[in-house]
Amino acid sequence: MPPSDGAGRSAEPLAAGAGPAEAAGLLDALPDALCAVDRRWRVWYANARAGELFADRVLVGERLDLLLPRSRADAVWSALDKAMHGHAPVACAMSPAVLGEWMEVRASPFRDGLVIRIQTLEPRRIADAERADLLALAERSAVQAATLQRLTAALSPAVNEEQIGAVVLQQALPAFGATAGDVILLEQAEAMFRVLCWVGYPDELVRPWMRYPVDSGTPGGDVVRTGDPIFLSSIDEWHERYPRIAPIVGGNQLSAYAGLPLSFGGRVRGVVSFNFPSCREFRDEERTMLLAFAAQCAQALERAQLFAAERQARRDAEAAARAKSDFLAVMSHELRTPLTAILGYQELLADGITGPVTDTQRQQLERIEASAVHLLGLIDELLTFSRLEAGRETVQWGAVPVRDLLNEAMTLVAPLASGKPLTLSVHPPEPPTVITTDHGKLRQVLVNLLSNAVKFTDRGSVTLTGHVETNDVVIEVRDTGIGIGPEHRERIFEPFWQVEQHPTRRVSGTGLGLSVARALVQLLGGTIDFQSTPGAGSSFSVCIPRAPLLAP
Ligand code: ADP
């Protein structure tokens, strides 16, 4: 009975100088797996044990990188690459994740390729191998974390979709080892994809695909439909799952694929895809990293969309504000023209040019004049307000003696106080001071403040004081009137706002006086503020630079 090799085959005892058949039998009898590959990793010899190790497959003619995917055994592959290119023998351990138990792989240069021996790792060396494996995993995780951090940092300053697309393509592709990729976004109705950006595909291939229906049989469509990523490890998998697209992918020398959902606001909004030049199994850690990157990308896209929506809303609001101030300007102008005519004819009648006027008629004509002048004042205020809002108000700089300005403003307001037990007084700065500002505008500010002081004060006093500080002149309008409650402090300078909002309020006004005053003061480079005690009175102070900060 011939001795058995343990695998059920029998072998004849070898005579000295046995031929190739006997040698092959001998190699088949080895307990170690043995194979030889050429320069392109094609297996041209494998012993019986090697076939068993790979689930009884016929190995000869197959490619080792497909039998033993690089992604699952990258430590082994870096050793094999070293042996192949460095023409030197190597040895390394292979984790049980590849063939079910710890193995030792040894490779030596042979002809133009390698001869590779795979055997079970000695039990006493397993602990070392496990430690080295864990260390390599930790190192890989650190590299991946750094890559992710770099990509995230590159994404963070991107504020629009195009910039985000550029980061994805310029930075992420090389970082992941992909040679082509794209970012596609769902359009409003969510039935179509729009290509935001791409790289690595020929132009003529992409052009017809700039917009395409979600259900065109592409992996992107499935990613959006399921919300899950899609990983294809080889072109075969493309043919199996996406037969319509596979020939295009293969024709462009692309193979493995990762399609990752871009989700934000609770929905999938698009897909970022990476195409790799060769087959690859995506390890769990790689999938996690790609998904983490897609999540960062989605966050950046969400930020960009919010930013764009906010910018649009601001543009709309600005357009609405412009339309409003144009309307105000046109309307005030249109109202002013007939009013000027009314005042002109009133004057003709009052002067008796068109015939004698009775005392009663004269009194009535005076009321017409007072009302028309009042109306004209309101319209002028509206006009100033609309010019200020539209940024069309310009400053006429000039030398302004403060004493004259204060006296002039008080004289203009004095008639409003007639009939009220009110003392009006002016205290100009000492020594007399001349400042460089816009005379007309500062006078309008003071007239507005003084009119309010007189309007809201039934008895007591209204005082106008000026004093000089280092670079400014401070003008104060003080009254002993009804005052302003602290609850109104925030709103007092808002246009059209009044403490008493109802139409039966005691005093007239548009609610524009203070907002116009503040805008004019700001135009002159100054500030305005107030102090008030309800029931005791108010004090508004205007601080104006003695000379403009920038030369006019
Ligand atoms: P208006 O045309 O109503 O006077 P303003 O913008 O000048 O509009 O003032 C807004 C509101 O602020 C006034 O309606 C009034 O309620 C309050 N206010 C302004 N100045 C005084 C003041 N000196 N004393 C009391 N209340 C004032």
PDB file of C-alpha atoms and ligand atoms in Angstrom, residues 378 381 448-449 451-457 477 479 481-484 491-500 505 507-516 532 537-540, ligand 1:
ATOM      1  CA  LEU A 378     -45.298 117.212   7.196  1.00  0.00           C
ATOM      2  CA  GLU A 381     -40.524 115.718   6.669  1.00  0.00           C
ATOM      3  CA  ASN A 448     -37.839 118.622  15.428  1.00  0.00           C
ATOM      4  CA  LEU A 449     -36.651 118.196  19.037  1.00  0.00           C
ATOM      5  CA  SER A 451     -41.340 121.071  18.441  1.00  0.00           C
ATOM      6  CA  ASN A 452     -41.687 117.795  20.356  1.00  0.00           C
ATOM      7  CA  ALA A 453     -40.642 119.523  23.586  1.00  0.00           C
ATOM      8  CA  VAL A 454     -43.269 122.227  23.058  1.00  0.00           C
ATOM      9  CA  LYS A 455     -45.918 119.741  21.862  1.00  0.00           C
ATOM     10  CA  PHE A 456     -45.535 117.451  24.863  1.00  0.00           C
ATOM     11  CA  THR A 457     -45.153 120.163  27.541  1.00  0.00           C
ATOM     12  CA  VAL A 477     -33.225 120.217  24.446  1.00  0.00           C
ATOM     13  CA  ASP A 479     -38.521 120.183  28.735  1.00  0.00           C
ATOM     14  CA  GLY A 481     -43.442 117.896  29.895  1.00  0.00           C
ATOM     15  CA  ILE A 482     -45.159 114.512  30.138  1.00  0.00           C
ATOM     16  CA  GLY A 483     -41.909 112.536  29.723  1.00  0.00           C
ATOM     17  CA  ILE A 484     -41.414 109.136  28.092  1.00  0.00           C
ATOM     18  CA  ARG A 491     -38.857 102.250  19.909  1.00  0.00           C
ATOM     19  CA  ILE A 492     -38.817 105.994  20.235  1.00  0.00           C
ATOM     20  CA  PHE A 493     -36.519 106.555  17.233  1.00  0.00           C
ATOM     21  CA  GLU A 494     -38.398 104.138  14.946  1.00  0.00           C
ATOM     22  CA  PRO A 495     -40.161 105.747  11.992  1.00  0.00           C
ATOM     23  CA  PHE A 496     -43.943 106.238  12.300  1.00  0.00           C
ATOM     24  CA  TRP A 497     -43.872 105.243  15.972  1.00  0.00           C
ATOM     25  CA  GLN A 498     -45.640 107.265  18.667  1.00  0.00           C
ATOM     26  CA  VAL A 499     -46.266 106.619  22.360  1.00  0.00           C
ATOM     27  CA  GLU A 500     -49.981 107.063  21.792  1.00  0.00           C
ATOM     28  CA  ARG A 505     -54.164 111.251  20.278  1.00  0.00           C
ATOM     29  CA  VAL A 507     -51.188 116.107  19.672  1.00  0.00           C
ATOM     30  CA  SER A 508     -50.576 115.863  15.977  1.00  0.00           C
ATOM     31  CA  GLY A 509     -47.519 114.357  14.312  1.00  0.00           C
ATOM     32  CA  THR A 510     -46.353 111.679  11.909  1.00  0.00           C
ATOM     33  CA  GLY A 511     -44.010 109.749  14.159  1.00  0.00           C
ATOM     34  CA  LEU A 512     -41.179 110.644  11.793  1.00  0.00           C
ATOM     35  CA  GLY A 513     -39.581 113.556  13.678  1.00  0.00           C
ATOM     36  CA  LEU A 514     -37.187 111.561  15.876  1.00  0.00           C
ATOM     37  CA  SER A 515     -36.251 108.998  13.223  1.00  0.00           C
ATOM     38  CA  VAL A 516     -35.442 111.833  10.776  1.00  0.00           C
ATOM     39  CA  SER A 532     -36.678 111.112  30.579  1.00  0.00           C
ATOM     40  CA  GLY A 537     -39.862 115.922  31.540  1.00  0.00           C
ATOM     41  CA  SER A 538     -37.334 114.856  28.958  1.00  0.00           C
ATOM     42  CA  SER A 539     -33.914 115.866  27.803  1.00  0.00           C
ATOM     43  CA  PHE A 540     -32.660 115.069  24.306  1.00  0.00           C
TER      44      PHE A 540
HETATM   45  P1  ADP B   1     -44.191 112.853  16.266  1.00  0.00           P
HETATM   46  O1  ADP B   1     -44.368 113.380  14.905  1.00  0.00           O
HETATM   47  O2  ADP B   1     -45.298 111.975  16.727  1.00  0.00           O
HETATM   48  O3  ADP B   1     -43.776 113.859  17.268  1.00  0.00           O
HETATM   49  P2  ADP B   1     -41.546 111.828  16.748  1.00  0.00           P
HETATM   50  O4  ADP B   1     -40.785 110.770  16.057  1.00  0.00           O
HETATM   51  O5  ADP B   1     -40.950 113.164  16.782  1.00  0.00           O
HETATM   52  O6  ADP B   1     -42.966 111.838  16.090  1.00  0.00           O
HETATM   53  O7  ADP B   1     -41.795 111.334  18.209  1.00  0.00           O
HETATM   54  C1  ADP B   1     -42.275 110.023  18.431  1.00  0.00           C
HETATM   55  C2  ADP B   1     -43.029 109.947  19.735  1.00  0.00           C
HETATM   56  O8  ADP B   1     -42.135 110.102  20.814  1.00  0.00           O
HETATM   57  C3  ADP B   1     -44.024 111.052  19.911  1.00  0.00           C
HETATM   58  O9  ADP B   1     -45.251 110.750  19.271  1.00  0.00           O
HETATM   59  C4  ADP B   1     -44.154 111.079  21.413  1.00  0.00           C
HETATM   60  O10 ADP B   1     -45.025 110.056  21.836  1.00  0.00           O
HETATM   61  C5  ADP B   1     -42.764 110.777  21.909  1.00  0.00           C
HETATM   62  N1  ADP B   1     -41.968 111.991  22.192  1.00  0.00           N
HETATM   63  C6  ADP B   1     -41.041 112.567  21.408  1.00  0.00           C
HETATM   64  N2  ADP B   1     -40.497 113.650  22.023  1.00  0.00           N
HETATM   65  C7  ADP B   1     -41.102 113.749  23.232  1.00  0.00           C
HETATM   66  C8  ADP B   1     -40.981 114.640  24.349  1.00  0.00           C
HETATM   67  N3  ADP B   1     -40.124 115.674  24.342  1.00  0.00           N
HETATM   68  N4  ADP B   1     -41.778 114.421  25.424  1.00  0.00           N
HETATM   69  C9  ADP B   1     -42.632 113.377  25.443  1.00  0.00           C
HETATM   70  N5  ADP B   1     -42.802 112.505  24.441  1.00  0.00           N
HETATM   71  C10 ADP B   1     -42.048 112.686  23.343  1.00  0.00           C
END
